[in-house]
PDB file of C-alpha atoms in Angstrom:
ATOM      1  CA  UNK A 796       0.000   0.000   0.000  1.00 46.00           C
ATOM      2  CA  UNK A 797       1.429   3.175  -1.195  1.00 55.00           C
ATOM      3  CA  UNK A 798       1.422   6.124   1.628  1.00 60.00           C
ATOM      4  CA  UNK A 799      -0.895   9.541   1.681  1.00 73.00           C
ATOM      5  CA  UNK A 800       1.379  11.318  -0.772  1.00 74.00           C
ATOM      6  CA  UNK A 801       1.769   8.855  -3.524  1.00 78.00           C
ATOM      7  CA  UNK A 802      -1.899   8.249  -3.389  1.00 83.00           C
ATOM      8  CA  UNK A 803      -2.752  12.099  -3.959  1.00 83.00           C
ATOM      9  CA  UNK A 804      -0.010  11.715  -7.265  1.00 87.00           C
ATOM     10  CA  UNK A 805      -1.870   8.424  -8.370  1.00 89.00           C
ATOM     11  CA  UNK A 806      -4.975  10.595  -8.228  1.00 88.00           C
ATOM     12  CA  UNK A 807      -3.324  13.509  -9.801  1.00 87.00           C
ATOM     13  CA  UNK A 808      -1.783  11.692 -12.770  1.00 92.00           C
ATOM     14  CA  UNK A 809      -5.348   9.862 -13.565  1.00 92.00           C
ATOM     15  CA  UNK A 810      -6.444  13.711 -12.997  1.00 89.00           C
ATOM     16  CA  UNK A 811      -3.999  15.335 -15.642  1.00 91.00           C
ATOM     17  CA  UNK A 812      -4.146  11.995 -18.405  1.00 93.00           C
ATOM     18  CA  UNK A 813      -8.069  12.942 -18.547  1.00 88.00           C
ATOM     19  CA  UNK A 814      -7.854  16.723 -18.633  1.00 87.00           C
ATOM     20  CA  UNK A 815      -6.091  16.533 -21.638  1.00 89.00           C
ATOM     21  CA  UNK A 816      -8.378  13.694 -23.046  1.00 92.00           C
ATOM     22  CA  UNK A 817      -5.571  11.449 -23.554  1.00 94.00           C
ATOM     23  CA  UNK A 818      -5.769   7.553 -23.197  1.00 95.00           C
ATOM     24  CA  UNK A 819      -2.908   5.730 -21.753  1.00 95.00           C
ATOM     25  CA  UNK A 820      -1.339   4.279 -25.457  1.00 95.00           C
ATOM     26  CA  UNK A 821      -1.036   8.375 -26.105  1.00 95.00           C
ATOM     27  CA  UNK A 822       0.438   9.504 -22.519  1.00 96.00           C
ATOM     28  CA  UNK A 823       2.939   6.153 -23.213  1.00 96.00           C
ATOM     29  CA  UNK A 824       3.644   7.693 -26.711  1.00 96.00           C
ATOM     30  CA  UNK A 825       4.230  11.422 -25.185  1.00 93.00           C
ATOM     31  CA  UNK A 826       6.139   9.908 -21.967  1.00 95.00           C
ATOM     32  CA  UNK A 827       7.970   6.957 -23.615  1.00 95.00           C
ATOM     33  CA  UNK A 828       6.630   4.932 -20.837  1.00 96.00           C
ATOM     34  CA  UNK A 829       4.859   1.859 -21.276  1.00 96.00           C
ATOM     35  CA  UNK A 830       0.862   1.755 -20.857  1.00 95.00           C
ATOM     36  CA  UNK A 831       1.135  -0.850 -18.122  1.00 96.00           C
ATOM     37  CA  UNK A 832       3.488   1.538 -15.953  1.00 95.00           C
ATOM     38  CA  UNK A 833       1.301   4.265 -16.500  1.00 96.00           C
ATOM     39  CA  UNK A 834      -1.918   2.346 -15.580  1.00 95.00           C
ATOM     40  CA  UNK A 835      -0.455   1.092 -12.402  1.00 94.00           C
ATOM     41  CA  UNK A 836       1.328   3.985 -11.159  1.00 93.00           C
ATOM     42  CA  UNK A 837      -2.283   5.741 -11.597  1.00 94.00           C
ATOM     43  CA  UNK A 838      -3.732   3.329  -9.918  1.00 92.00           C
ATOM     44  CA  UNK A 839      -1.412   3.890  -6.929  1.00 90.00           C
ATOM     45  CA  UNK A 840       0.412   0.132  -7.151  1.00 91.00           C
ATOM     46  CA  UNK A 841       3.358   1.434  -7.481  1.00 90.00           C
ATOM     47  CA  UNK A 842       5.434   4.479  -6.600  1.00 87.00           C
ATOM     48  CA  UNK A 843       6.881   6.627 -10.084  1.00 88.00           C
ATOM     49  CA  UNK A 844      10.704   6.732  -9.850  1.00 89.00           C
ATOM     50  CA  UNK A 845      12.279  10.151 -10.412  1.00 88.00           C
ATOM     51  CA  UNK A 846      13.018   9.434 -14.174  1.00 90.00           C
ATOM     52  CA  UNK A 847       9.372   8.350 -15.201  1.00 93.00           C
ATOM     53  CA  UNK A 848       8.137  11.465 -13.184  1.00 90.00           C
ATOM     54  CA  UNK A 849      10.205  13.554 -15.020  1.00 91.00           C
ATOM     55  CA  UNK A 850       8.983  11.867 -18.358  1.00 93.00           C
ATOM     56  CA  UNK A 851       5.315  12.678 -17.216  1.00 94.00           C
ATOM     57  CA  UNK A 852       6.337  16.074 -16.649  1.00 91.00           C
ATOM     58  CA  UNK A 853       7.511  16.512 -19.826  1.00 92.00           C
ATOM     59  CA  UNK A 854       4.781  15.605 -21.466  1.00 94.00           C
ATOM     60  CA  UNK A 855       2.638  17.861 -19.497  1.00 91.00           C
ATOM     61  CA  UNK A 856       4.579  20.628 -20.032  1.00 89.00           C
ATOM     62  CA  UNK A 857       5.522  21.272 -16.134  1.00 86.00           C
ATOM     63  CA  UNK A 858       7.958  21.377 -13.471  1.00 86.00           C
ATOM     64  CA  UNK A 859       8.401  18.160 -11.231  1.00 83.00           C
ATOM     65  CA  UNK A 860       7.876  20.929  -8.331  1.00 79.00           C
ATOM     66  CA  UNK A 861       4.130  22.049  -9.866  1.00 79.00           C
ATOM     67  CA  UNK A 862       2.850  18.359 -10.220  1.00 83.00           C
ATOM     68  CA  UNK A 863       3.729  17.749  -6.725  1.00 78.00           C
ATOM     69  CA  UNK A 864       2.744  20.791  -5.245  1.00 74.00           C
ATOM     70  CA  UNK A 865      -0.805  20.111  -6.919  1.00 74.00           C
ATOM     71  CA  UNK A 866      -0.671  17.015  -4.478  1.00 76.00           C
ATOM     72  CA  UNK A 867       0.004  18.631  -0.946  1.00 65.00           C
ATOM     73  CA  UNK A 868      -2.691  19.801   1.322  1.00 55.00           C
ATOM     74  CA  UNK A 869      -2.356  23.488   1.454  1.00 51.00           C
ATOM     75  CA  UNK A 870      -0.348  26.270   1.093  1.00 61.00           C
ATOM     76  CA  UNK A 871       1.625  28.293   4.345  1.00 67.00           C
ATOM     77  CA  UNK A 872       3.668  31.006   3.805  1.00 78.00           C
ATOM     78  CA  UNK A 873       5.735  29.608   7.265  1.00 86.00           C
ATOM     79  CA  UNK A 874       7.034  25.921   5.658  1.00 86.00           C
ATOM     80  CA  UNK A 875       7.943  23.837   9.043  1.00 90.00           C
ATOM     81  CA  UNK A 876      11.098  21.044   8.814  1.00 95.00           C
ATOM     82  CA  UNK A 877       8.134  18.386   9.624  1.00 92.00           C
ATOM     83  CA  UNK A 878       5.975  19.894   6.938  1.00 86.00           C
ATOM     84  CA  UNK A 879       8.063  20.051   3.981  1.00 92.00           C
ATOM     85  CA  UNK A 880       7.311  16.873   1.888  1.00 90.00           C
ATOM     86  CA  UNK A 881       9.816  14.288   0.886  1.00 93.00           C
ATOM     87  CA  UNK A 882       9.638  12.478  -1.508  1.00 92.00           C
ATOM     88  CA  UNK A 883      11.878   8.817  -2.051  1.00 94.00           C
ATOM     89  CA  UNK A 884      12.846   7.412  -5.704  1.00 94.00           C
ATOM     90  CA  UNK A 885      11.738   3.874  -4.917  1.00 91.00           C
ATOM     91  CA  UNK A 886      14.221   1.929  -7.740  1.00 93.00           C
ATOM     92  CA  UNK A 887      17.009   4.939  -6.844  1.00 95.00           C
ATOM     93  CA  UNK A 888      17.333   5.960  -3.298  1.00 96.00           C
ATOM     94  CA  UNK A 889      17.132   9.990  -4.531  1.00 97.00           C
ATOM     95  CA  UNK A 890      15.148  11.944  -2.257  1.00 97.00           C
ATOM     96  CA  UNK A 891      13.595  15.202  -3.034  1.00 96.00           C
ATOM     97  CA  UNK A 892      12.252  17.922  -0.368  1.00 96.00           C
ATOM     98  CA  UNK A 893      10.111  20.920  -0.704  1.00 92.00           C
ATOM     99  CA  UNK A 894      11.545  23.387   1.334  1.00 96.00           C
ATOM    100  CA  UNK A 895       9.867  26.158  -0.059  1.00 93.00           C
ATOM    101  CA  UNK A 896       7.494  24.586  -2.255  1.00 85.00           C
ATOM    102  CA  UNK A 897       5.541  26.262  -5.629  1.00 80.00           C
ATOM    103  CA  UNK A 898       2.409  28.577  -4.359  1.00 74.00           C
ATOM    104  CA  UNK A 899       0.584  31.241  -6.499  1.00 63.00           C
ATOM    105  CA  UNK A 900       2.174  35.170  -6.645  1.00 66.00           C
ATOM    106  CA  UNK A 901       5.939  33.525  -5.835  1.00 74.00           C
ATOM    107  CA  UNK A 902       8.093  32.956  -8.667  1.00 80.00           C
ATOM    108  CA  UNK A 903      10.922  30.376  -7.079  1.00 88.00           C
ATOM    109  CA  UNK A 904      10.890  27.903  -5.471  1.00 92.00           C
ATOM    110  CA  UNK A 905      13.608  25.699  -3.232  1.00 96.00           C
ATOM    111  CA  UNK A 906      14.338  21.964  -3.393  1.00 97.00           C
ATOM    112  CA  UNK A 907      16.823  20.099  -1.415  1.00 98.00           C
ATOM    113  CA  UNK A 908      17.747  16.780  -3.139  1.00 98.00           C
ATOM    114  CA  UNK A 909      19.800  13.707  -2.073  1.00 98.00           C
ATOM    115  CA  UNK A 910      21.349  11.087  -4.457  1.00 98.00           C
ATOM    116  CA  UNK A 911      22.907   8.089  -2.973  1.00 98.00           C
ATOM    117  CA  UNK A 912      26.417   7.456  -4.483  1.00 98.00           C
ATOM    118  CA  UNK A 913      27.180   5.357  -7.794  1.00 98.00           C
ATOM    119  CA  UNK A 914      23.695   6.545  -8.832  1.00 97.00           C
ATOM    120  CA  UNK A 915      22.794   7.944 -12.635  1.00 97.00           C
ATOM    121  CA  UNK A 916      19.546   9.859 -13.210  1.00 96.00           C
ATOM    122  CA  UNK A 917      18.663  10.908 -16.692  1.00 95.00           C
ATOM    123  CA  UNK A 918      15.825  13.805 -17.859  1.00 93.00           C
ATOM    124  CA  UNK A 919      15.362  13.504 -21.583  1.00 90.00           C
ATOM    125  CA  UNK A 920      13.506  16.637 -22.053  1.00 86.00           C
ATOM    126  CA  UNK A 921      13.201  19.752 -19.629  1.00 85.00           C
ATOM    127  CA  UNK A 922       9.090  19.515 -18.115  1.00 80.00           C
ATOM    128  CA  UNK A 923       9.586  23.039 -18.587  1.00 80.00           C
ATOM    129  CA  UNK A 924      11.480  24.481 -21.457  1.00 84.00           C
ATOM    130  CA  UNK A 925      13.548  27.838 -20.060  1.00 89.00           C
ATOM    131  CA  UNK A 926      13.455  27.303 -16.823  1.00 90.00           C
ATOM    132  CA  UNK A 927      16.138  28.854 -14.960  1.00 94.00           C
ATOM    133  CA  UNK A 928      17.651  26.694 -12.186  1.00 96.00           C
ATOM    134  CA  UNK A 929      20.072  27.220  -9.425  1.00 98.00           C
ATOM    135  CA  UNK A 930      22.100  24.100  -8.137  1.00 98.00           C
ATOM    136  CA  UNK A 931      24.348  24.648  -5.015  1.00 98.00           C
ATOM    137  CA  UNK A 932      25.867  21.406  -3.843  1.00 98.00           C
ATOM    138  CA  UNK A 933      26.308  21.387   0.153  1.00 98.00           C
ATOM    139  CA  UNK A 934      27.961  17.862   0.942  1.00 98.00           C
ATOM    140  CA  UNK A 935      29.488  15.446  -1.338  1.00 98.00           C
ATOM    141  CA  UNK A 936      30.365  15.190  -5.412  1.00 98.00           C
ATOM    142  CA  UNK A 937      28.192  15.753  -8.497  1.00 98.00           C
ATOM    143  CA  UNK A 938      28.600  15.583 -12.233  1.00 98.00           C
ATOM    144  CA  UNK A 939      25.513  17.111 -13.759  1.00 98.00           C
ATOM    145  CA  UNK A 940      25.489  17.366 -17.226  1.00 98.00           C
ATOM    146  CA  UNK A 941      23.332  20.052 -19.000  1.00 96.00           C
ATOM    147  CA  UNK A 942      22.640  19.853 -22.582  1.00 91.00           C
ATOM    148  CA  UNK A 943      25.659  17.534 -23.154  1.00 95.00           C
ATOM    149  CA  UNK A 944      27.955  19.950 -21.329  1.00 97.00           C
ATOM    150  CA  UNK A 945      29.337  17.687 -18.095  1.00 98.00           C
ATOM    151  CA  UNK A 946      29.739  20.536 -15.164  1.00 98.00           C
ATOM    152  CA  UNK A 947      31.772  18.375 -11.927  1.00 98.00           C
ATOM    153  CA  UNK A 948      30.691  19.922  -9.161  1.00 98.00           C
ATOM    154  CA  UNK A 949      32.176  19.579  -5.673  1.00 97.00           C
ATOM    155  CA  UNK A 950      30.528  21.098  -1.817  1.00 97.00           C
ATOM    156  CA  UNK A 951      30.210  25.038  -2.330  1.00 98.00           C
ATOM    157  CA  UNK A 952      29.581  25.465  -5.980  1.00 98.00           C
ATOM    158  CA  UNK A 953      27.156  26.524  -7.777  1.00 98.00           C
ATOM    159  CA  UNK A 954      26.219  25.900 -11.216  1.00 98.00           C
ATOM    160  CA  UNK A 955      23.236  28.241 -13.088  1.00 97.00           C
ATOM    161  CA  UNK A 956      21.472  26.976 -15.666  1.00 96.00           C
ATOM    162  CA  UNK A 957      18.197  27.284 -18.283  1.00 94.00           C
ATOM    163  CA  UNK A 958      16.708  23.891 -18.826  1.00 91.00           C
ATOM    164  CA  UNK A 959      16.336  23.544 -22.403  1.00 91.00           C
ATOM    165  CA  UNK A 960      17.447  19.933 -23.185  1.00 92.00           C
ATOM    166  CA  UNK A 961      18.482  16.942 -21.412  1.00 94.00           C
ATOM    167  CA  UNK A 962      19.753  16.820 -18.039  1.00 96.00           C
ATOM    168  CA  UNK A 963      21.993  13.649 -16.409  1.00 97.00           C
ATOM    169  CA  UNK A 964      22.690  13.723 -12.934  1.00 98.00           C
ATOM    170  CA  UNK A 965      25.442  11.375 -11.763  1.00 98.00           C
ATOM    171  CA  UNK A 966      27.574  10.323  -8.650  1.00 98.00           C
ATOM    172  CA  UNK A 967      30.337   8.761  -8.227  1.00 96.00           C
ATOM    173  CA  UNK A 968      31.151   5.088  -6.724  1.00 96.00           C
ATOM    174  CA  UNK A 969      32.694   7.059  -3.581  1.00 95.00           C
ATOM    175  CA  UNK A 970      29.487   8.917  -2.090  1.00 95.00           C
ATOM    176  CA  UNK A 971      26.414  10.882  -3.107  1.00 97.00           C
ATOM    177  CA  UNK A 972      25.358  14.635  -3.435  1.00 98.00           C
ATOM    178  CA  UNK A 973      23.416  16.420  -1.068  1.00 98.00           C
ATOM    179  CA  UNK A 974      22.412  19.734  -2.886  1.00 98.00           C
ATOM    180  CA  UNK A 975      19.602  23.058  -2.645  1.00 98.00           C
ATOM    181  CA  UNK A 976      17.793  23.540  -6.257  1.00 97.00           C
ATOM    182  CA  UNK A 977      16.893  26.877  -7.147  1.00 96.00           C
ATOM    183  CA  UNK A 978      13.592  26.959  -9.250  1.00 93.00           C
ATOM    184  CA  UNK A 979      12.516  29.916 -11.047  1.00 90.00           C
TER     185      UNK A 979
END
């Protein structure tokens, strides 16, 4: 059984798939993920991992950060430790937490990410095209490469970016990356 917050996504990916009058061979076609996937993970049987999210988002046309925001509860301009939602990679390990999630009349938002050593993870497309990100690595080594332009980062930089292609996020076999990202 899948917790609170993957249930709301289930939901909302069922939600978005039907809004745009799509059936699940054309969302597979758009995404590049296969119908069965898509009909389980909107059924809530199983939890997206971060590269099939960011396939869905691409499709859509949005940021990662917007889909899930459309799943929390309500919006606080004060964003409490205990209240900012994490969310876990299942097949990965990467963890991703809103710590100052999306919310109408603010233009950035702040994401603090975590990916477990000797791990790869690969956006094909940008969810949305122009977007100008921030990435300041606190703890640990990162190779992010931007529109096939490999950037090795190390604790204390920071690397600025517009999303207009693919993105690869990799670390290496020694330890992981904890970073902030900078949405605007």
């Amino acid at each position: 059984m899948l917790d609170n917050l993957s249930n709301r996504l289930a939901v909302r990916l069922n939600d978005l798939r039907h809004g745009r009058g799509w059936s699940l061979d054309q969302l597979a076609a758009q995404s590049g993920i296969s119908r069965a996937t898509l009909s389980r993970m909107e059924k809530g049987e199983v939890s997206p991992t971060a590269e099939n999210l960011g396939r869905l988002c691409a499709a859509y046309g949005l940021p990662m950060s917007r889909l899930l925001m459309m799943v929390e509860d309500s919006f606080d301009p004060k964003v409490p430790f205990e209240r900012q939602t994490e969310w876990r990679d299942p097949e990965t390990g990467f963890t991703r937490r809103a710590v100052s999630p999306p919310a109408n009349g603010l233009n950035a938002e702040v994401v603090e990410c975590h990916l477990p050593r000797d791990t790869v993870i690969t956006y094909e497309a940008p969810p949305k095209s122009g977007q100008e990100h921030h990435l300041v690595l606190i703890d640990g080594a990162l190779t992010l490469t931007v529109d096939g332009t490999p950037h090795a980062l190390s604790a204390g930089d920071c690397l600025r970016y517009h999303l207009s292609g693919p993105t690869r996020f990799e670390t290496g076999a020694s330890r992981g990356a904890r970073y902030l990202l900078v949405l605007i």
